[in-house]
Tab-separated table of C-alpha atoms in Angstrom:
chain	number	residue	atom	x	y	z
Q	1	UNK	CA	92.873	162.659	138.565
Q	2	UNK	CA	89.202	163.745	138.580
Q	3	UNK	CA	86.860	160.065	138.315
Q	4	UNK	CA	89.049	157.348	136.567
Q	5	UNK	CA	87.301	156.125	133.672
Q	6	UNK	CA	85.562	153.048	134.479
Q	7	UNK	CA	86.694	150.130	132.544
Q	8	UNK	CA	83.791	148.168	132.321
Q	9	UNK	CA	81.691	151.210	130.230
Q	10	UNK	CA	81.175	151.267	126.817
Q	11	UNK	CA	84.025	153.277	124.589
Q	12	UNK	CA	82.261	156.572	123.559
Q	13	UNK	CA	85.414	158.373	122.431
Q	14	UNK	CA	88.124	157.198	120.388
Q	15	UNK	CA	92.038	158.029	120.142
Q	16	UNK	CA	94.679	157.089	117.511
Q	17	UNK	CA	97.495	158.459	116.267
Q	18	UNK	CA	98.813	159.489	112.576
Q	19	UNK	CA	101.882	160.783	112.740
Q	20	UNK	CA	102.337	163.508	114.987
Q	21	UNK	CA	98.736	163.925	114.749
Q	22	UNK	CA	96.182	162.403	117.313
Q	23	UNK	CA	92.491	162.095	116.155
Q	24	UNK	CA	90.202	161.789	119.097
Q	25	UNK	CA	86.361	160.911	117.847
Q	26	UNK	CA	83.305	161.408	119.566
Q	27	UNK	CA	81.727	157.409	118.931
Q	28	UNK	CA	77.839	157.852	119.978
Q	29	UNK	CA	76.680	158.488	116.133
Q	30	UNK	CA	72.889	156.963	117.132
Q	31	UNK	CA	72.651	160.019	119.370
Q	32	UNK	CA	74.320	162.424	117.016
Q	33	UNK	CA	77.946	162.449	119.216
Q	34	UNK	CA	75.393	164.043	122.079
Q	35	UNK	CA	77.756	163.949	125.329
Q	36	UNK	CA	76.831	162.273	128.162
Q	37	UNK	CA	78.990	162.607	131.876
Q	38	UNK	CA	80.475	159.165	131.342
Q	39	UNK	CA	81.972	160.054	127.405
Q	40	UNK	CA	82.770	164.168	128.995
Q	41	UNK	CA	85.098	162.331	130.937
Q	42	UNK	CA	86.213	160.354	128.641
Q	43	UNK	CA	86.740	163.328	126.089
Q	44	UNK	CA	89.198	165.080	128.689
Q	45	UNK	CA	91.079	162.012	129.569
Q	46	UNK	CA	92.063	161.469	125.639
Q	47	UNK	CA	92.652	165.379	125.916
Q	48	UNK	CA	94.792	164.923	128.483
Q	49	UNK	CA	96.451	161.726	126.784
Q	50	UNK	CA	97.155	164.173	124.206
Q	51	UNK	CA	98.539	167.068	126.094
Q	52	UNK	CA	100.902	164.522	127.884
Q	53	UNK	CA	102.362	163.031	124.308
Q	54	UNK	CA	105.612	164.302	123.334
Q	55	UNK	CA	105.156	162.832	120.100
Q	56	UNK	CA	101.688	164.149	119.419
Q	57	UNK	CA	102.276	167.847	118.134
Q	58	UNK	CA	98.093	168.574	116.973
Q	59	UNK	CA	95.165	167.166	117.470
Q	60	UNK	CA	91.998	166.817	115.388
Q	61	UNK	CA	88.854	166.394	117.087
Q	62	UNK	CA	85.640	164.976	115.281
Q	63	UNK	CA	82.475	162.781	115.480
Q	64	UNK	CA	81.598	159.662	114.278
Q	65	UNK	CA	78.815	159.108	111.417
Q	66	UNK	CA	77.175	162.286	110.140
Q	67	UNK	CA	77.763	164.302	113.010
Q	68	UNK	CA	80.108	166.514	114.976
Q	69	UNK	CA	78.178	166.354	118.085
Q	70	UNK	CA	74.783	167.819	118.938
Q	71	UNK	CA	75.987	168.829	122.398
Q	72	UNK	CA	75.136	167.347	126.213
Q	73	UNK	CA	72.960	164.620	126.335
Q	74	UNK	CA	69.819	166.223	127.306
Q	75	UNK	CA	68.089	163.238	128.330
Q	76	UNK	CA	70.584	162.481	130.749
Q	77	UNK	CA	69.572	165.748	132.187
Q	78	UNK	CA	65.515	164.916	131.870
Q	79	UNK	CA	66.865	161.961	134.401
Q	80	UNK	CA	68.313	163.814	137.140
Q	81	UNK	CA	71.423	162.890	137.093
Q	82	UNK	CA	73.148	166.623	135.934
Q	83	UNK	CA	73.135	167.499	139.932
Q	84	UNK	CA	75.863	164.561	140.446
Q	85	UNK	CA	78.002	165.271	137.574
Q	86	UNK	CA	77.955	169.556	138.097
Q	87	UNK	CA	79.340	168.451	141.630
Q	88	UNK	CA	82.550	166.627	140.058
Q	89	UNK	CA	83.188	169.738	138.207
Q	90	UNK	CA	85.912	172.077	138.930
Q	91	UNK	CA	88.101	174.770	137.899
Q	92	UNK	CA	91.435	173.451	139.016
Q	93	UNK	CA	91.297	174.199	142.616
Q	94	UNK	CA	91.709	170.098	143.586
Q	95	UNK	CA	95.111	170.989	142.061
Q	96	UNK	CA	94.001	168.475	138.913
Q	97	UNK	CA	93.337	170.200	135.521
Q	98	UNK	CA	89.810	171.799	135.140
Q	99	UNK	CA	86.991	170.077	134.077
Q	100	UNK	CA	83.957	171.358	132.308
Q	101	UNK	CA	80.861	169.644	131.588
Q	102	UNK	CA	81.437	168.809	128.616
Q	103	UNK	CA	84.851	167.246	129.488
Q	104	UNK	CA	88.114	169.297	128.332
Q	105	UNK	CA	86.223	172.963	127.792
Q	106	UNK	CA	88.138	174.668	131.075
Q	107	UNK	CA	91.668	172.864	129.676
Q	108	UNK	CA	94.350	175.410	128.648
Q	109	UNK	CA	96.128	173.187	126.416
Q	110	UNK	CA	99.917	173.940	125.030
Q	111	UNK	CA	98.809	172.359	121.511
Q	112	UNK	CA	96.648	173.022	118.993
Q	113	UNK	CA	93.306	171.004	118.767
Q	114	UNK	CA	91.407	171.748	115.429
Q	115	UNK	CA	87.809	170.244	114.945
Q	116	UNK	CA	86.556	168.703	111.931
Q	117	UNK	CA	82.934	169.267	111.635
Q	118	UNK	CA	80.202	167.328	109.677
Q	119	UNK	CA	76.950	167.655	110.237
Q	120	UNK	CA	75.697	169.585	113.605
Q	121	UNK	CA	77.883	171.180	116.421
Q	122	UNK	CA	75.200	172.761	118.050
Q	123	UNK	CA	74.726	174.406	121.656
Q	124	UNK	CA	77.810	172.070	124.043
Q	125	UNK	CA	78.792	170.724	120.574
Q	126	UNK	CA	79.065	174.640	119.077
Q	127	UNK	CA	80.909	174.785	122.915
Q	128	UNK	CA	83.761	172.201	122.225
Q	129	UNK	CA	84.495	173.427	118.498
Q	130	UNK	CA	84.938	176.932	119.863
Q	131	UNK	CA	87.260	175.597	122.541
Q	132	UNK	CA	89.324	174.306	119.848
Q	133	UNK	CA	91.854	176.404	118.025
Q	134	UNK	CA	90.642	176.301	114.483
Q	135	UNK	CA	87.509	174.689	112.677
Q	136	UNK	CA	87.123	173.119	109.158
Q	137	UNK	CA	83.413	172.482	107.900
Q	138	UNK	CA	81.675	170.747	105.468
Q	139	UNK	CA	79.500	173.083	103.700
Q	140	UNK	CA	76.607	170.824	104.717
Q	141	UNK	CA	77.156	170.953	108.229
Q	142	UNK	CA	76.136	174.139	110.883
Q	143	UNK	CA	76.025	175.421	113.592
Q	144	UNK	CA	73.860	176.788	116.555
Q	145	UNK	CA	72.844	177.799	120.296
Q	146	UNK	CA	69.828	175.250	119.732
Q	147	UNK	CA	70.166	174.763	123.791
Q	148	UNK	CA	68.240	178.505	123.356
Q	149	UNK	CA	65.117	176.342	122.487
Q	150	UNK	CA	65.093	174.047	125.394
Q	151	UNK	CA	66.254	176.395	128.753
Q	152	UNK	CA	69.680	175.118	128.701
Q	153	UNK	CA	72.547	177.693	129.148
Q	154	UNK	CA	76.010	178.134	127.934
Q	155	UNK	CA	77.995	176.864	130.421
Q	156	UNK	CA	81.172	175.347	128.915
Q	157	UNK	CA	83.003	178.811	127.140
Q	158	UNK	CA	80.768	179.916	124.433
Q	159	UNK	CA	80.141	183.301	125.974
Q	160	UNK	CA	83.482	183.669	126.711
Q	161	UNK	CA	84.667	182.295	123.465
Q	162	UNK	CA	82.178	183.562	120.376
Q	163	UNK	CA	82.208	187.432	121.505
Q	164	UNK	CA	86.030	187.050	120.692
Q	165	UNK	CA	85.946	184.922	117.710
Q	166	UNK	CA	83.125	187.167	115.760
Q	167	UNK	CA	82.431	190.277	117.389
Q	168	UNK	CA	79.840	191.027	120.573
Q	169	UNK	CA	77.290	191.834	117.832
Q	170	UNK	CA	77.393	188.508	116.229
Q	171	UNK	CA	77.731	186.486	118.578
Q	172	UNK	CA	74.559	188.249	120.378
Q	173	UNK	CA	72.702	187.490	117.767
Q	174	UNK	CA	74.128	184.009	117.426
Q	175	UNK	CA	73.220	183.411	120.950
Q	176	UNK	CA	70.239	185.091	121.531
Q	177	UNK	CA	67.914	183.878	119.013
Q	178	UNK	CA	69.575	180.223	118.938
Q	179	UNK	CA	69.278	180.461	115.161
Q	180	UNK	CA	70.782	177.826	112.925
Q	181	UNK	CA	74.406	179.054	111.153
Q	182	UNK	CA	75.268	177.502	108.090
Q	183	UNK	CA	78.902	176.815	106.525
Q	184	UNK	CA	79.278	179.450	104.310
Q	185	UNK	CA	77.785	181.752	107.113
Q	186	UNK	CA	80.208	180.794	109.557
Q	187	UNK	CA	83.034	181.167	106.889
Q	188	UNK	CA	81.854	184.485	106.335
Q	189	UNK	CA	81.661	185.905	110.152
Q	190	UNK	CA	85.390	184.069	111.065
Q	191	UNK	CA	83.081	181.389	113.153
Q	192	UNK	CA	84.939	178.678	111.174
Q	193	UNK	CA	88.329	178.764	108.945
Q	194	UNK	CA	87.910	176.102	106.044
Q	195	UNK	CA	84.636	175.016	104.686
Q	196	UNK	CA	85.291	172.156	101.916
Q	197	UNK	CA	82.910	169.559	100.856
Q	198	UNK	CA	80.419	166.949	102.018
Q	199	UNK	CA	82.437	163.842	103.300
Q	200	UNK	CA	85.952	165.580	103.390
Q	201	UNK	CA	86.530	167.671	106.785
Q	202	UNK	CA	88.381	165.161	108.334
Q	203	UNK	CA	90.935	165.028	105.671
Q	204	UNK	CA	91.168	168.354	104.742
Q	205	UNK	CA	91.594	168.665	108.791
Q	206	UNK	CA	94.334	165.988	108.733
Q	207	UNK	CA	96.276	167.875	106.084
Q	208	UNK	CA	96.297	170.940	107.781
Q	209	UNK	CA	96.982	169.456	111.317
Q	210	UNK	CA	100.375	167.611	109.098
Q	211	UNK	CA	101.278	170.958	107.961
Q	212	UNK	CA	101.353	172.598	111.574
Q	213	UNK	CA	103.225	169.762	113.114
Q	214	UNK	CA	105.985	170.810	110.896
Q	215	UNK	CA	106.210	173.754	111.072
Q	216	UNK	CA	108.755	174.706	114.267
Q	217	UNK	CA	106.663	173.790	117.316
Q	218	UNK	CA	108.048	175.821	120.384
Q	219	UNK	CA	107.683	178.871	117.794
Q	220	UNK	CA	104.363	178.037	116.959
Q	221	UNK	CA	103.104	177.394	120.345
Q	222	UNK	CA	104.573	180.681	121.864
Q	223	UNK	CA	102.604	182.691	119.295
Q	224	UNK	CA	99.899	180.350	119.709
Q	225	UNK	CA	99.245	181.089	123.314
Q	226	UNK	CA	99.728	184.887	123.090
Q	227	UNK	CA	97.503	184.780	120.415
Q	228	UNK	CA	94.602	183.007	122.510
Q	229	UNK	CA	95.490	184.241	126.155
Q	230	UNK	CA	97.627	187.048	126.005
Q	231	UNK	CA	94.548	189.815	125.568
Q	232	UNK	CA	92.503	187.751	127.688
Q	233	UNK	CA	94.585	186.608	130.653
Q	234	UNK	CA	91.692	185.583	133.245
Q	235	UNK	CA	90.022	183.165	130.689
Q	236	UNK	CA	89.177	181.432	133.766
Q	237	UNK	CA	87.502	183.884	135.860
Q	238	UNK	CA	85.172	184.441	133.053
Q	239	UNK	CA	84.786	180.601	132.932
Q	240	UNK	CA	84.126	180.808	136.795
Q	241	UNK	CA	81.386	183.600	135.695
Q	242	UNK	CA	79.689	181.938	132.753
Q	243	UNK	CA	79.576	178.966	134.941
Q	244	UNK	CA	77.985	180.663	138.129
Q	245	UNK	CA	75.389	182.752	136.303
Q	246	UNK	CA	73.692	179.686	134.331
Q	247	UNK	CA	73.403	177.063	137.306
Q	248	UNK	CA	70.173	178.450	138.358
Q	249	UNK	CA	68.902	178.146	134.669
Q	250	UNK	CA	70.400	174.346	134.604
Q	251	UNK	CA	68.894	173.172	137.997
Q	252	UNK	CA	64.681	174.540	136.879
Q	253	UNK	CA	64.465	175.941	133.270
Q	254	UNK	CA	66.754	173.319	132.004
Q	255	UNK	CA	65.410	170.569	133.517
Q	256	UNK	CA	61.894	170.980	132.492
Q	257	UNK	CA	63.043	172.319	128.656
Q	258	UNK	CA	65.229	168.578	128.981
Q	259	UNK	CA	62.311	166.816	129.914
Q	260	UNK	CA	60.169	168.269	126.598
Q	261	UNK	CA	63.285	166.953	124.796
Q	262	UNK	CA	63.100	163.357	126.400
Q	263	UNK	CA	59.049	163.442	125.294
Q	264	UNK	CA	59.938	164.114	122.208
Q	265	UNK	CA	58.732	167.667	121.918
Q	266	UNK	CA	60.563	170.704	119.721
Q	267	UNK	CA	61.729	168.612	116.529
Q	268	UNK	CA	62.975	169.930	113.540
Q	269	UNK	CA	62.825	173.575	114.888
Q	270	UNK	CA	59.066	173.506	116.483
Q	271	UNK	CA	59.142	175.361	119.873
Q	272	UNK	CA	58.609	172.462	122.828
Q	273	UNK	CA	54.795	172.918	124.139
């Protein structure tokens, strides 16, 4: 299996199981859930754990604190150390299951995942709730390609995955100008499926991941996967070709609009100098 965890880092994702529901949590609230190699591998592990669980028919993924997660740690990039972890990457060719940067974005999984969003899930973060199957929001919390800002390219689904959750249209626009996309908004356009209020995504994602592990699961599943893969079959090569086309941008553009990050630069929606 791709890296073993090592043992003697700190926890940054967290697993336990309700029922025949797992809930796996982002735990780095001080950096907003921001994903650095060491918790990406730790994310696809606990996917993994999941996938392998008989007993574990959905999962609900979320973040700790105030936060879904605000996507790869960009100062980890800023410090050079995005070359080493890009080379551990793969698309299931070491005969292993695929990993993405972000940890479990290139998994095909035979169970639902839905995300429970508070706060930001912005450019990886936006990334991983697309990956999942369904999305409950708080109406405070949003969305956004905010990676548009800083150089940083999609490079774990979400130009593979938007275009066929909203429309090519939307998700241009969504993409392009790296605009912020509130609850209600992403309600409206199909980008999420439940928005309820401040405080109460994970439950309301709990009840609904309780009601699908009831309902008959090889049933479920079936439809499940022709609904998700059956009109787009080569998921993967498009992975391959999302992946491909934004290394250049991650090895120069990225790096400096990373480093503007690290200084400090671009708060609150300012353009980095």
């Amino acid at each position: 299996m791709s890296e073993p965890i090592d043992q003697t880092s700190p926890r940054t994702v967290e697993s336990t199981r309700q029922g025949h529901v797992t809930v796996i949590s982002l735990a780095r609230p001080g950096v907003r859930n921001a994903v650095d190699p060491a918790t990406a591998l730790q994310l696809y592990h606990a996917m993994l754990a999941f996938e392998a669980d008989a007993d574990a028919a959905v999962a609900v993924l979320t973040g700790s604190g105030d936060s879904f997660c605000a996507g790869f740690d960009l100062k980890t990039l800023a410090a050079g150390q995005a070359d080493a972890w890009l080379a551990q990457l793969h698309f299931g060719e070491r005969g292993e299951p695929p990993l993405g940067p972000m940890g479990p974005t290139r998994l095909r999984l035979s169970k639902p995942v839905i995300a429970a969003i508070a706060g930001p899930a912005v450019a990886g973060g936006m990334e991983l709730a697309l990956w999942c199957d369904l999305r409950v929001m708080e109406r405070s919390a949003w969305m956004g390609v905010l990676c548009r800002r800083w150089g940083v390219p999609l490079i774990d689904g979400g130009t593979v995955r938007l275009p066929r959750i909203v429309g090519l249209g939307r998700a241009l626009d969504l993409v392009l100008s790296g605009r912020r996309i509130d609850a209600e908004e992403c309600l409206a356009i199909g980008l999420c499926d439940r928005v309820v209020e401040h405080g109460a995504a994970l439950s309301a994602a709990l009840a609904l991941a309780a009601a699908l592990a009831e309902a008959p699961q090889a049933c479920l599943r079936s439809d499940r996967d022709a609904l998700r893969y059956g009109v787009f079959p080569d998921e993967m090569a498009a992975l391959q070709a999302e992946f491909a086309a934004g290394l250049d941008a991650l090895r120069t553009e990225a790096r400096d609009g990373a480093a503007a990050f690290s200084a400090g630069q671009g708060r609150h929606g300012a353009p980095p100098r």
